[in-house]
PDB file of C-alpha atoms and ligand atoms in Angstrom:
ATOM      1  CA  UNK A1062      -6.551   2.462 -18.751  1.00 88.00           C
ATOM      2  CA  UNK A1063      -3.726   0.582 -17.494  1.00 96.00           C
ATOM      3  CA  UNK A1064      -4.259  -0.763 -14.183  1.00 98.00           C
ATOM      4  CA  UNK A1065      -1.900  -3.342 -12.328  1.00 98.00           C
ATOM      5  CA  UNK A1066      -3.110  -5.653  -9.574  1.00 98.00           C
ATOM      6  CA  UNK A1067      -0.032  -7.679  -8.065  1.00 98.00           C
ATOM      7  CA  UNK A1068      -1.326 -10.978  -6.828  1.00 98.00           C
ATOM      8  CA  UNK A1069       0.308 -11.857  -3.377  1.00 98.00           C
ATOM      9  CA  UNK A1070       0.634 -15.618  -3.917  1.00 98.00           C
ATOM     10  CA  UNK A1071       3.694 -14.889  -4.527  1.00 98.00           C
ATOM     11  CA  UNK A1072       4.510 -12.360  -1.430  1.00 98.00           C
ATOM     12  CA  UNK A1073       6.059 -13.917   1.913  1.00 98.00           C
ATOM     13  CA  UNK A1074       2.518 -15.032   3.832  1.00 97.00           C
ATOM     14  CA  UNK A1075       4.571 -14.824   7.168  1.00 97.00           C
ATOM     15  CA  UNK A1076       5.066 -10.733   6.292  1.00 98.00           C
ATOM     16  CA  UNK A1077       2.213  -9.605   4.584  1.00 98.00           C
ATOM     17  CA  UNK A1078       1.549  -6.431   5.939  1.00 98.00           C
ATOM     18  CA  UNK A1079       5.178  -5.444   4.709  1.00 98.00           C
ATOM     19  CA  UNK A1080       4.015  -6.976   1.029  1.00 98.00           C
ATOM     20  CA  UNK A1081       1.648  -5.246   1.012  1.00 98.00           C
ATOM     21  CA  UNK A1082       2.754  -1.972   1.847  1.00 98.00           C
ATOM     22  CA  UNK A1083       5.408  -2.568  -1.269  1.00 98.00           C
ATOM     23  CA  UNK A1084       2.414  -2.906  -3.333  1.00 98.00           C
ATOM     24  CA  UNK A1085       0.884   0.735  -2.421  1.00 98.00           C
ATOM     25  CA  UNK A1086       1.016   2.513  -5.838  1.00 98.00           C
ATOM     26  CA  UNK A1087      -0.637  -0.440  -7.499  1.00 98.00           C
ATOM     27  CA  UNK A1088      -3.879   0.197  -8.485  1.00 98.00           C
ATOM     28  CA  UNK A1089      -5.468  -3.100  -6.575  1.00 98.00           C
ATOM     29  CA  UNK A1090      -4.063  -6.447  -4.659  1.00 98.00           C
ATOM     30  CA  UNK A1091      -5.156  -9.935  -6.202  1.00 99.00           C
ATOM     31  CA  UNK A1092      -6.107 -12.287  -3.206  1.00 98.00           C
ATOM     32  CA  UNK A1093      -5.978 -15.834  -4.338  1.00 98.00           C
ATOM     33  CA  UNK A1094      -8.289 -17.769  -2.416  1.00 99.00           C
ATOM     34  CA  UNK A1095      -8.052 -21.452  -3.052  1.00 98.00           C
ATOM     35  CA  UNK A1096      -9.336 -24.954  -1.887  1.00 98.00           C
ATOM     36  CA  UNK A1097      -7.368 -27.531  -2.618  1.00 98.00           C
ATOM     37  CA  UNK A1098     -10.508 -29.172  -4.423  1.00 98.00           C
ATOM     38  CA  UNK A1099     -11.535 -26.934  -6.689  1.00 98.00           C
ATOM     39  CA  UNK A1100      -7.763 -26.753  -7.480  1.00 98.00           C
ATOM     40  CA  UNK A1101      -4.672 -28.555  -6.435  1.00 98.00           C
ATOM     41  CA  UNK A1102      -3.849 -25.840  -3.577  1.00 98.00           C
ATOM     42  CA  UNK A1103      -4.529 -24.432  -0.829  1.00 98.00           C
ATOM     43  CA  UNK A1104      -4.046 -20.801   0.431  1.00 98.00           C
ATOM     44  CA  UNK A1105      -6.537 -19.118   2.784  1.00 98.00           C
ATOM     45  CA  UNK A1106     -10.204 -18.365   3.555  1.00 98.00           C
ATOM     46  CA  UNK A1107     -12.469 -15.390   4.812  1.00 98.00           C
ATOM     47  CA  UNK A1108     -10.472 -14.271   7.588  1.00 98.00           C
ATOM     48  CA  UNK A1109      -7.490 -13.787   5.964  1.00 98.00           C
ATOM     49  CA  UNK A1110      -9.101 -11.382   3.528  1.00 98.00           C
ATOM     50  CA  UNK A1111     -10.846  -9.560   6.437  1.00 98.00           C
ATOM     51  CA  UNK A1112      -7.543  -9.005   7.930  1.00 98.00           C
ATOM     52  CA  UNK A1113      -5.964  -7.887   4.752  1.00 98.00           C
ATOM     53  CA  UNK A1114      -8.733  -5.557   4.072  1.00 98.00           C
ATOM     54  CA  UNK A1115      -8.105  -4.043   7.581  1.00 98.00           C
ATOM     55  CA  UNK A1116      -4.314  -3.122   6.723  1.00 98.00           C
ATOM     56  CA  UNK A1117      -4.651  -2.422   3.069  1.00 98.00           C
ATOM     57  CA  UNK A1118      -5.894   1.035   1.234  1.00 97.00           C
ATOM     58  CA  UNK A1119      -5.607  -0.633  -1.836  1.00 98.00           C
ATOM     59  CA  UNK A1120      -8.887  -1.774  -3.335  1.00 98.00           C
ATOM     60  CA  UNK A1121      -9.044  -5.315  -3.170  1.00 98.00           C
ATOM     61  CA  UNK A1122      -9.957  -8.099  -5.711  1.00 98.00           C
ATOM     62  CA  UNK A1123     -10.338 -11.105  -4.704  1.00 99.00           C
ATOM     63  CA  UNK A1124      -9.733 -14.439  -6.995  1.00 99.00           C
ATOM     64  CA  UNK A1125     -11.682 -17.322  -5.415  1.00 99.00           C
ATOM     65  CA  UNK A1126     -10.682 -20.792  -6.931  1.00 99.00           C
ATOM     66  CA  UNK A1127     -12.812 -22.714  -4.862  1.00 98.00           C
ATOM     67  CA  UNK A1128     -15.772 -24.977  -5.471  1.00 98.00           C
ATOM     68  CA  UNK A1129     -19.553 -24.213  -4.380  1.00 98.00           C
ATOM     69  CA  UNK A1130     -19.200 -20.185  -4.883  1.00 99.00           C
ATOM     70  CA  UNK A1131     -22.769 -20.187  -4.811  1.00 98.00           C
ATOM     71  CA  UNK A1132     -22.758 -20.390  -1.364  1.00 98.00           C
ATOM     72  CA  UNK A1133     -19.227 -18.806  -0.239  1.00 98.00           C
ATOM     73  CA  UNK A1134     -19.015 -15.844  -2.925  1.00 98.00           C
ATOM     74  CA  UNK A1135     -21.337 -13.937  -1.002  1.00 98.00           C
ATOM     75  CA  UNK A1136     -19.546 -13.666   2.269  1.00 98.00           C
ATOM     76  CA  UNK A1137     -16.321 -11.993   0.728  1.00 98.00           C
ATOM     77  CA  UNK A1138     -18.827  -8.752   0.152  1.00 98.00           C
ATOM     78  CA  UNK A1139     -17.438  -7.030   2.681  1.00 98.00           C
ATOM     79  CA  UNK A1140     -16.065  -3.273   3.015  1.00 95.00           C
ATOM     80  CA  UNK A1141     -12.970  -2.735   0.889  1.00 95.00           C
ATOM     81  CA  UNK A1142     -13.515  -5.782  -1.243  1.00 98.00           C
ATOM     82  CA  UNK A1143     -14.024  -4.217  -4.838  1.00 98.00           C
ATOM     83  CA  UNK A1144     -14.721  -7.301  -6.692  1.00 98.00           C
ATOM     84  CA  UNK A1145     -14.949 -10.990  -6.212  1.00 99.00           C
ATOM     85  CA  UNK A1146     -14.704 -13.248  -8.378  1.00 99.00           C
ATOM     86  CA  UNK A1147     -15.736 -16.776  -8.913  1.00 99.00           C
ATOM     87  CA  UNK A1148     -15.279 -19.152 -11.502  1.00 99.00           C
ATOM     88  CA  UNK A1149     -17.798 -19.952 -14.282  1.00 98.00           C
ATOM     89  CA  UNK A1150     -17.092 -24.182 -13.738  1.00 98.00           C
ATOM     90  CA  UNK A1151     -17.549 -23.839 -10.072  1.00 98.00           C
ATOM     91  CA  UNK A1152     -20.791 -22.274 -10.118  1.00 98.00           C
ATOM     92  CA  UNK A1153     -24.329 -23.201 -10.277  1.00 98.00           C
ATOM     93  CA  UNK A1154     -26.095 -20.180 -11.277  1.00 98.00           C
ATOM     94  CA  UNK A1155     -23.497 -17.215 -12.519  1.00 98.00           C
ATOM     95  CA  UNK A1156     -26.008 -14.839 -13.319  1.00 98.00           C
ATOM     96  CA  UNK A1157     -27.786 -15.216  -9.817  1.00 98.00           C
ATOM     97  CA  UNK A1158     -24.480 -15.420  -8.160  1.00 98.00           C
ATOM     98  CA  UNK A1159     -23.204 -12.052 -10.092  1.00 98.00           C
ATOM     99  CA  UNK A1160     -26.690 -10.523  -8.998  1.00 98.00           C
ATOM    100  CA  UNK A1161     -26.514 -11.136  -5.409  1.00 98.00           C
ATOM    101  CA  UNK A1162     -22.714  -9.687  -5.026  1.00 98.00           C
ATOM    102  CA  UNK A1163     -24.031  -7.074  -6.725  1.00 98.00           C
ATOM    103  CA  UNK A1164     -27.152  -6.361  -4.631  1.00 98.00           C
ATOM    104  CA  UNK A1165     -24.270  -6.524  -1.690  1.00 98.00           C
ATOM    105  CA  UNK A1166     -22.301  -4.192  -2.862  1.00 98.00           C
ATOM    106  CA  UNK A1167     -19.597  -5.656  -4.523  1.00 98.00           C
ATOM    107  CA  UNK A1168     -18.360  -6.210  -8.730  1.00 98.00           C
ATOM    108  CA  UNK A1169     -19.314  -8.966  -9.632  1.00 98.00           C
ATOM    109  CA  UNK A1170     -16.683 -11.253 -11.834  1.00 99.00           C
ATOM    110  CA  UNK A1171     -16.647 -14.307 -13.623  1.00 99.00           C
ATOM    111  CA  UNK A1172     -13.480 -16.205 -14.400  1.00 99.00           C
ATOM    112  CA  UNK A1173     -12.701 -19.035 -16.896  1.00 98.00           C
ATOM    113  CA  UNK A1174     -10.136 -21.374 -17.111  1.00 98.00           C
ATOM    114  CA  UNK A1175      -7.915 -22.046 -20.171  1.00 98.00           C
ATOM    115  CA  UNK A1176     -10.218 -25.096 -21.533  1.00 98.00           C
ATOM    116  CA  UNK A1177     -13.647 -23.265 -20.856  1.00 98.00           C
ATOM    117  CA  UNK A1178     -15.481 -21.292 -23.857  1.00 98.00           C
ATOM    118  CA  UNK A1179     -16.700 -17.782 -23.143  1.00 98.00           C
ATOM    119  CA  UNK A1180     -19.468 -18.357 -25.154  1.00 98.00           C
ATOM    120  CA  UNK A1181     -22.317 -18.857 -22.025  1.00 97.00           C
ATOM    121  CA  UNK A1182     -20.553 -15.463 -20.874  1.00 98.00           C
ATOM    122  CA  UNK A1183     -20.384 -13.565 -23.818  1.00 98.00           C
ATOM    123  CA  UNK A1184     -24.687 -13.884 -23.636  1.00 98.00           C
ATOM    124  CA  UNK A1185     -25.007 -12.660 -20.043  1.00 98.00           C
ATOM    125  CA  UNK A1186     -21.801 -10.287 -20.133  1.00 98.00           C
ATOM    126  CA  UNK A1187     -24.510  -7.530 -18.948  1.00 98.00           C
ATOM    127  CA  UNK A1188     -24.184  -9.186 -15.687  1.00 98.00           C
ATOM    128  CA  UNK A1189     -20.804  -8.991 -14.540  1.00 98.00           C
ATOM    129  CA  UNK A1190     -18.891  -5.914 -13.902  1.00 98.00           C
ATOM    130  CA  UNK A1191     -15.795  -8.002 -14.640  1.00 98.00           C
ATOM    131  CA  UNK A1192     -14.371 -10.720 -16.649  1.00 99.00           C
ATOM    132  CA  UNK A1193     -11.564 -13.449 -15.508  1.00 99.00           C
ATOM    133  CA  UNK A1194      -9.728 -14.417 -18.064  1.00 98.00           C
ATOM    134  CA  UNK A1195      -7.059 -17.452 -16.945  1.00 98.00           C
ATOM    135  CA  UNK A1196      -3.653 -17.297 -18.985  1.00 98.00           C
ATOM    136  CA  UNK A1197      -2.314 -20.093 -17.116  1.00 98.00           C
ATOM    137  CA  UNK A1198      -4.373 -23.349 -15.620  1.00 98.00           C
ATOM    138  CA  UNK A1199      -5.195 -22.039 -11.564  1.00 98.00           C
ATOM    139  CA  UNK A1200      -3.389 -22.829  -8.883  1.00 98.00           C
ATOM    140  CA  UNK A1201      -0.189 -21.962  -8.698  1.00 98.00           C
ATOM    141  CA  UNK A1202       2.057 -18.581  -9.939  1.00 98.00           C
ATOM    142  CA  UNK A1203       4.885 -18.177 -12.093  1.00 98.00           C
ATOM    143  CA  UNK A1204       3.752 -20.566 -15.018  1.00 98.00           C
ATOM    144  CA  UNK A1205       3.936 -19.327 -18.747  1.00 98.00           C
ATOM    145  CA  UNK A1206       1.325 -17.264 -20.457  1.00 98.00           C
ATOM    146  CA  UNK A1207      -1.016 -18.998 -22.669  1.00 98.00           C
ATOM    147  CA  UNK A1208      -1.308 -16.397 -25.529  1.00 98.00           C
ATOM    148  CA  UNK A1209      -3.919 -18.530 -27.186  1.00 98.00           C
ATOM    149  CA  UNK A1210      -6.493 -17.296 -24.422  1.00 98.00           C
ATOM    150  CA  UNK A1211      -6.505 -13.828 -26.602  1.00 98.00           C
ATOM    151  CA  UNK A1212      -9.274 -14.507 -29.002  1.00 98.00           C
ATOM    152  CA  UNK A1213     -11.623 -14.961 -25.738  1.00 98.00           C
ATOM    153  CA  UNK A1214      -9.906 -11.336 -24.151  1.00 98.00           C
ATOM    154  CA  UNK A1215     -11.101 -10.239 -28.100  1.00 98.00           C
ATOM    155  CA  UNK A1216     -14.205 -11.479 -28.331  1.00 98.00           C
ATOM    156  CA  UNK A1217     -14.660 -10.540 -25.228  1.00 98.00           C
ATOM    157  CA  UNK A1218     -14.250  -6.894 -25.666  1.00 98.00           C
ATOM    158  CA  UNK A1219     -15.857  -6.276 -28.766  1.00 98.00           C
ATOM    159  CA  UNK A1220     -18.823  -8.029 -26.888  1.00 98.00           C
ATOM    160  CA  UNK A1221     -18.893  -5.410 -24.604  1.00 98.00           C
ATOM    161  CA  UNK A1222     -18.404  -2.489 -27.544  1.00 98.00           C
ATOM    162  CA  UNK A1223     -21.396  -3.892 -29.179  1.00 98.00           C
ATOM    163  CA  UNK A1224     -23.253  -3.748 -26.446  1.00 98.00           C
ATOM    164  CA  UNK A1225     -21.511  -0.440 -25.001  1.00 98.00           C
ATOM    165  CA  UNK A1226     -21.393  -1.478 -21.235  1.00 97.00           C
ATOM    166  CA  UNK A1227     -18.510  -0.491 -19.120  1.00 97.00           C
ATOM    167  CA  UNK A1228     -16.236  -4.496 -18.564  1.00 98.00           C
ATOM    168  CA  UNK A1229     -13.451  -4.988 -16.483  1.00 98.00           C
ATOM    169  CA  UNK A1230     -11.444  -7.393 -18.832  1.00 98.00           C
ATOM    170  CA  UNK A1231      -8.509  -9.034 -16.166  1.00 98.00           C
ATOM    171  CA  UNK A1232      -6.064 -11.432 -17.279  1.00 98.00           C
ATOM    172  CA  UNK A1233      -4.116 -13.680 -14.439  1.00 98.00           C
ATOM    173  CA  UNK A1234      -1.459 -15.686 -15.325  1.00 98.00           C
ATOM    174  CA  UNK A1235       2.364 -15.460 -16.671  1.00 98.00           C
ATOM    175  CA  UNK A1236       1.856 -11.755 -17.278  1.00 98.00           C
ATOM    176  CA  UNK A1237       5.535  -9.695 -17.578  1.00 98.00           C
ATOM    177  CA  UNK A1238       6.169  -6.835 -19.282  1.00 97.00           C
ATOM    178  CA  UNK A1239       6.750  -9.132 -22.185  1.00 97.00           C
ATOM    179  CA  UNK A1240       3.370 -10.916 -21.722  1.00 98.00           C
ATOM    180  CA  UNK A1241       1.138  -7.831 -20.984  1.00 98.00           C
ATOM    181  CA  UNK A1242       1.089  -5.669 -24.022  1.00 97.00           C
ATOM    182  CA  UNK A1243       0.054  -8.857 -25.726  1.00 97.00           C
ATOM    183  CA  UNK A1244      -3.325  -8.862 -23.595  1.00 98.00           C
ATOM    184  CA  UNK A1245      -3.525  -5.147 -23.977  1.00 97.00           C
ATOM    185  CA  UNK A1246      -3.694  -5.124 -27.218  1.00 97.00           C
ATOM    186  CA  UNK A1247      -5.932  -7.819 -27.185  1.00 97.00           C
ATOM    187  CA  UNK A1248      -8.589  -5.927 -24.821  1.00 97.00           C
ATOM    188  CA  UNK A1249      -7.804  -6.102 -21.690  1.00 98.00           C
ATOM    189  CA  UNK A1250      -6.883  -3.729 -18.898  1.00 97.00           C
ATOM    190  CA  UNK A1251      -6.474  -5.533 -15.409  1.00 98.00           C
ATOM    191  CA  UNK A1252      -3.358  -7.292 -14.910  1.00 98.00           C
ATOM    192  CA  UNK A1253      -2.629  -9.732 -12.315  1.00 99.00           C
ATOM    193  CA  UNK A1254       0.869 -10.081 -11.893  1.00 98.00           C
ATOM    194  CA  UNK A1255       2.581 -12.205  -8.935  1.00 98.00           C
ATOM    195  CA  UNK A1256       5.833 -13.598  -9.578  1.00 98.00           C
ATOM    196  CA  UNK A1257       6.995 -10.634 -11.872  1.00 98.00           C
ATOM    197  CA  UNK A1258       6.094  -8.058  -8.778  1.00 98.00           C
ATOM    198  CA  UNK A1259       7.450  -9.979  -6.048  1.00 98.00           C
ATOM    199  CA  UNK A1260      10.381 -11.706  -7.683  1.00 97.00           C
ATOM    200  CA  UNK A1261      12.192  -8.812  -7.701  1.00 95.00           C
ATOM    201  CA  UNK A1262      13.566  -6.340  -5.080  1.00 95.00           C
ATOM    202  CA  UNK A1263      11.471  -3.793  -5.806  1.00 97.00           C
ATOM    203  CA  UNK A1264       8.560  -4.254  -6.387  1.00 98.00           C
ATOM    204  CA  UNK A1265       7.186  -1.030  -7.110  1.00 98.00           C
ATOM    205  CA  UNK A1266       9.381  -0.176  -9.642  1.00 98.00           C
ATOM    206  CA  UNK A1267       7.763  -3.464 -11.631  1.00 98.00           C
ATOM    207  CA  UNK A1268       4.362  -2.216 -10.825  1.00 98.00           C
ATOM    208  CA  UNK A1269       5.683   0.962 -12.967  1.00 98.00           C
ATOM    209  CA  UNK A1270       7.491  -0.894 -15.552  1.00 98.00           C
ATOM    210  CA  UNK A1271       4.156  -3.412 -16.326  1.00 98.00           C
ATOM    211  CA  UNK A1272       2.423  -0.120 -16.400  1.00 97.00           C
ATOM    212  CA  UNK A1273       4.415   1.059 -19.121  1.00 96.00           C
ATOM    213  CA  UNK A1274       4.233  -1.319 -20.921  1.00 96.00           C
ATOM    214  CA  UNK A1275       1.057  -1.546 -21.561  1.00 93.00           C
ATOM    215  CA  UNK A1276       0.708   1.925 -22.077  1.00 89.00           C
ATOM    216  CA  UNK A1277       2.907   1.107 -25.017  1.00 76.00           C
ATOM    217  CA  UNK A1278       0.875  -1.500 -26.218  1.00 77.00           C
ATOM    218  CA  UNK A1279      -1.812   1.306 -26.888  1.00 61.00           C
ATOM    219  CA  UNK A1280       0.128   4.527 -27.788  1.00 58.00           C
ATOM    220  CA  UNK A1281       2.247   3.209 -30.435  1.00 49.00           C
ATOM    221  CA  UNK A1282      -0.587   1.885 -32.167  1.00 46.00           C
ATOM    222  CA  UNK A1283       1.776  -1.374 -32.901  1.00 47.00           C
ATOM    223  CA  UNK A1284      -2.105  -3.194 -32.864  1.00 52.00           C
ATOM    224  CA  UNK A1285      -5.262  -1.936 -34.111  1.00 52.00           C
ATOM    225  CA  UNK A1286      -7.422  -3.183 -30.967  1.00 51.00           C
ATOM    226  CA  UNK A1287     -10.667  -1.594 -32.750  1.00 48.00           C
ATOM    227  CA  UNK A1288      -9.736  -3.581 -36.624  1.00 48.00           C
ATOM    228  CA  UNK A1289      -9.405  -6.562 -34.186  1.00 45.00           C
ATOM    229  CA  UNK A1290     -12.685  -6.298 -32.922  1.00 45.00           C
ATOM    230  CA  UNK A1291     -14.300  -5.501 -36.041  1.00 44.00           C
ATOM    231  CA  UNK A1292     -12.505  -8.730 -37.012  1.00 45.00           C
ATOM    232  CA  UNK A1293     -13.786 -10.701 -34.252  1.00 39.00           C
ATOM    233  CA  UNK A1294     -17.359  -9.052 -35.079  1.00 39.00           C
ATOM    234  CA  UNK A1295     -17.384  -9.808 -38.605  1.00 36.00           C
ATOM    235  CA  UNK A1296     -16.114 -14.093 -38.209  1.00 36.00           C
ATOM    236  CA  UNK A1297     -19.472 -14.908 -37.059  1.00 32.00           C
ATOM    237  CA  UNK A1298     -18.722 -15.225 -33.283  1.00 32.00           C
ATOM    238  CA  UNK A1299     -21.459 -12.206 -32.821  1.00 30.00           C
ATOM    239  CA  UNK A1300     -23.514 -13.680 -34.698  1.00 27.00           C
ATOM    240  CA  UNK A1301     -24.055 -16.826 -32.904  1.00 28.00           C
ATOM    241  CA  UNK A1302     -24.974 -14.519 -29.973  1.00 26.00           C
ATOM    242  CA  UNK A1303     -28.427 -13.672 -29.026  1.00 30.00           C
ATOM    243  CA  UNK A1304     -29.153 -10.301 -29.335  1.00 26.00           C
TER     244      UNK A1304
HETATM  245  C1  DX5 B1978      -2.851 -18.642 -10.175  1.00 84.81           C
HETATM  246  C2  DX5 B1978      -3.324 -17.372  -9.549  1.00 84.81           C
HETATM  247  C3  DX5 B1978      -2.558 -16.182  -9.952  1.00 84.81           C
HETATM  248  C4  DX5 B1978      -1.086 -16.224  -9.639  1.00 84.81           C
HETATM  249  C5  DX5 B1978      -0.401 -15.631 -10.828  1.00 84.81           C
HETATM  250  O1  DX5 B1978      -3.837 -19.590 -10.107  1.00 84.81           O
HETATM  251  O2  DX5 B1978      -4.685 -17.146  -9.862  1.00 84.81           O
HETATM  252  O3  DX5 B1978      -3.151 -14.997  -9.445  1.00 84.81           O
HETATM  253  O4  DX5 B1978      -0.699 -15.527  -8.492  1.00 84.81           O
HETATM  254  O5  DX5 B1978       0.959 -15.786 -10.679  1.00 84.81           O
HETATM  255  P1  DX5 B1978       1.994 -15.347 -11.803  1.00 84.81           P
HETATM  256  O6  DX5 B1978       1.790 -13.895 -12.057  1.00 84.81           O
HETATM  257  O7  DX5 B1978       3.308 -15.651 -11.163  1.00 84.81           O
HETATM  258  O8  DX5 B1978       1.728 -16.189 -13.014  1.00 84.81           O
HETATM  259 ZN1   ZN B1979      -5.522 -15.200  -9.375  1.00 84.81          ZN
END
């Protein structure tokens, strides 16, 4: 399945409640929360997201690009939140981490950023109900997709095949409806898409037309996701996995 999660980075802060209610036939709202340490900007914090979650049906997943999750993560746990996620060079412990948002109610989700290997999550993947795959460096929207991140979405997913558990495979960064059947057909399903929702007038008509598209990627078959999995099975990458 398809499913679309506009980021509001790119929605007017000053009118969010109006963003967001442009967003309402998306299927969840990205919340970038950032540090300006752990990357070169700074958005907002906790009570932003409690507010949001108090105007919003939509579930919410929140994108936290901050340093010391360890100790923050926890508190975004809160009612509506569907998923938080931290980021695999920020952390300390992931797997703890991903078990106490868990134990709180939460998904758990790891992200990585363009120069970080998958391989430490590819041999916990078990833990995390989600995986965070950065197609541009963090920080900022409407930069250009980095379609050499795929062979992580592909090893990524025929990780999870192997080991038949249910992953959330989310890509953030540059997606259009150019960009996305790319990471479709690479494995993934979550799309985070700010610039290309908001920068237009309507905004849920892009929400249906990045739907479509992706829904292309897999009815025409133009890709054989499951031949690219074998493929990614067969190179050795599995191998080098515990099992
Ligand atoms: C960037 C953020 C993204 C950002 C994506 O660090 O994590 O969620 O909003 O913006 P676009 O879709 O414009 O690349
Ligand atoms: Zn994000």
């Amino acid at each position: 399945m398809v499913r679309i999660h506009p980021s509001i980075l790119s929605a007017d802060f000053v009118n969010l409640e109006r963003d967001l209610e442009k967003i309402a036939s998306a299927d969840g709202v990205h919340v970038d929360v950032m540090d300006a340490h752990f990357v070169p900007n700074l958005t907002f914090g906790l009570p932003m997201v409690q507010r949001i979650a108090e105007v919003t049906s939509l579930p919410i997943d929140v994108h936290l690009m901050i340093d010391d999750p360890d100790t923050w993560a926890p508190q975004y746990a809160i009612d509506r939140v569907d998923s938080v996620t931290f980021h695999a060079e920020a952390t300390r412990d992931a797997v703890s981490l991903a078990r106490e948002l868990r134990a709180r109610g939460t998904r758990a989700s790891i992200a990585v950023k363009p120069g970080t290997l998958v391989d430490d999550v590819l041999e916990h993947l078990a833990e995390f109900d989600m995986v965070l795959v950065m197609t541009v460096e963090p920080g900022f929207g409407g930069q250009s997709f980095m379609g050499e991140m795929m062979p992580k979405v592909e090893a990524l997913r025929g990780r999870a095949e192997e080991l038949g558990i249910e992953l959330a495979l989310q890509v953030d960064g540059g997606i259009t409806a150019d960009t996305l059947p790319i990471a479709a057909a690479s494995g993934a399903d979550v799309f985070v898409a700010g610039s290309a929702v908001y920068g237009h007038s309507s905004p849920a008509e892009r929400i249906t037309a990045l739907r479509d598209a992706g829904k292309g990627a897999f009815d025409t078959g133009r890709i054989d996701l499951r031949a690219i999995h074998r493929g990614i099975a067969g190179t050795g990458t599995a191998g080098s996995l515990e099992t």
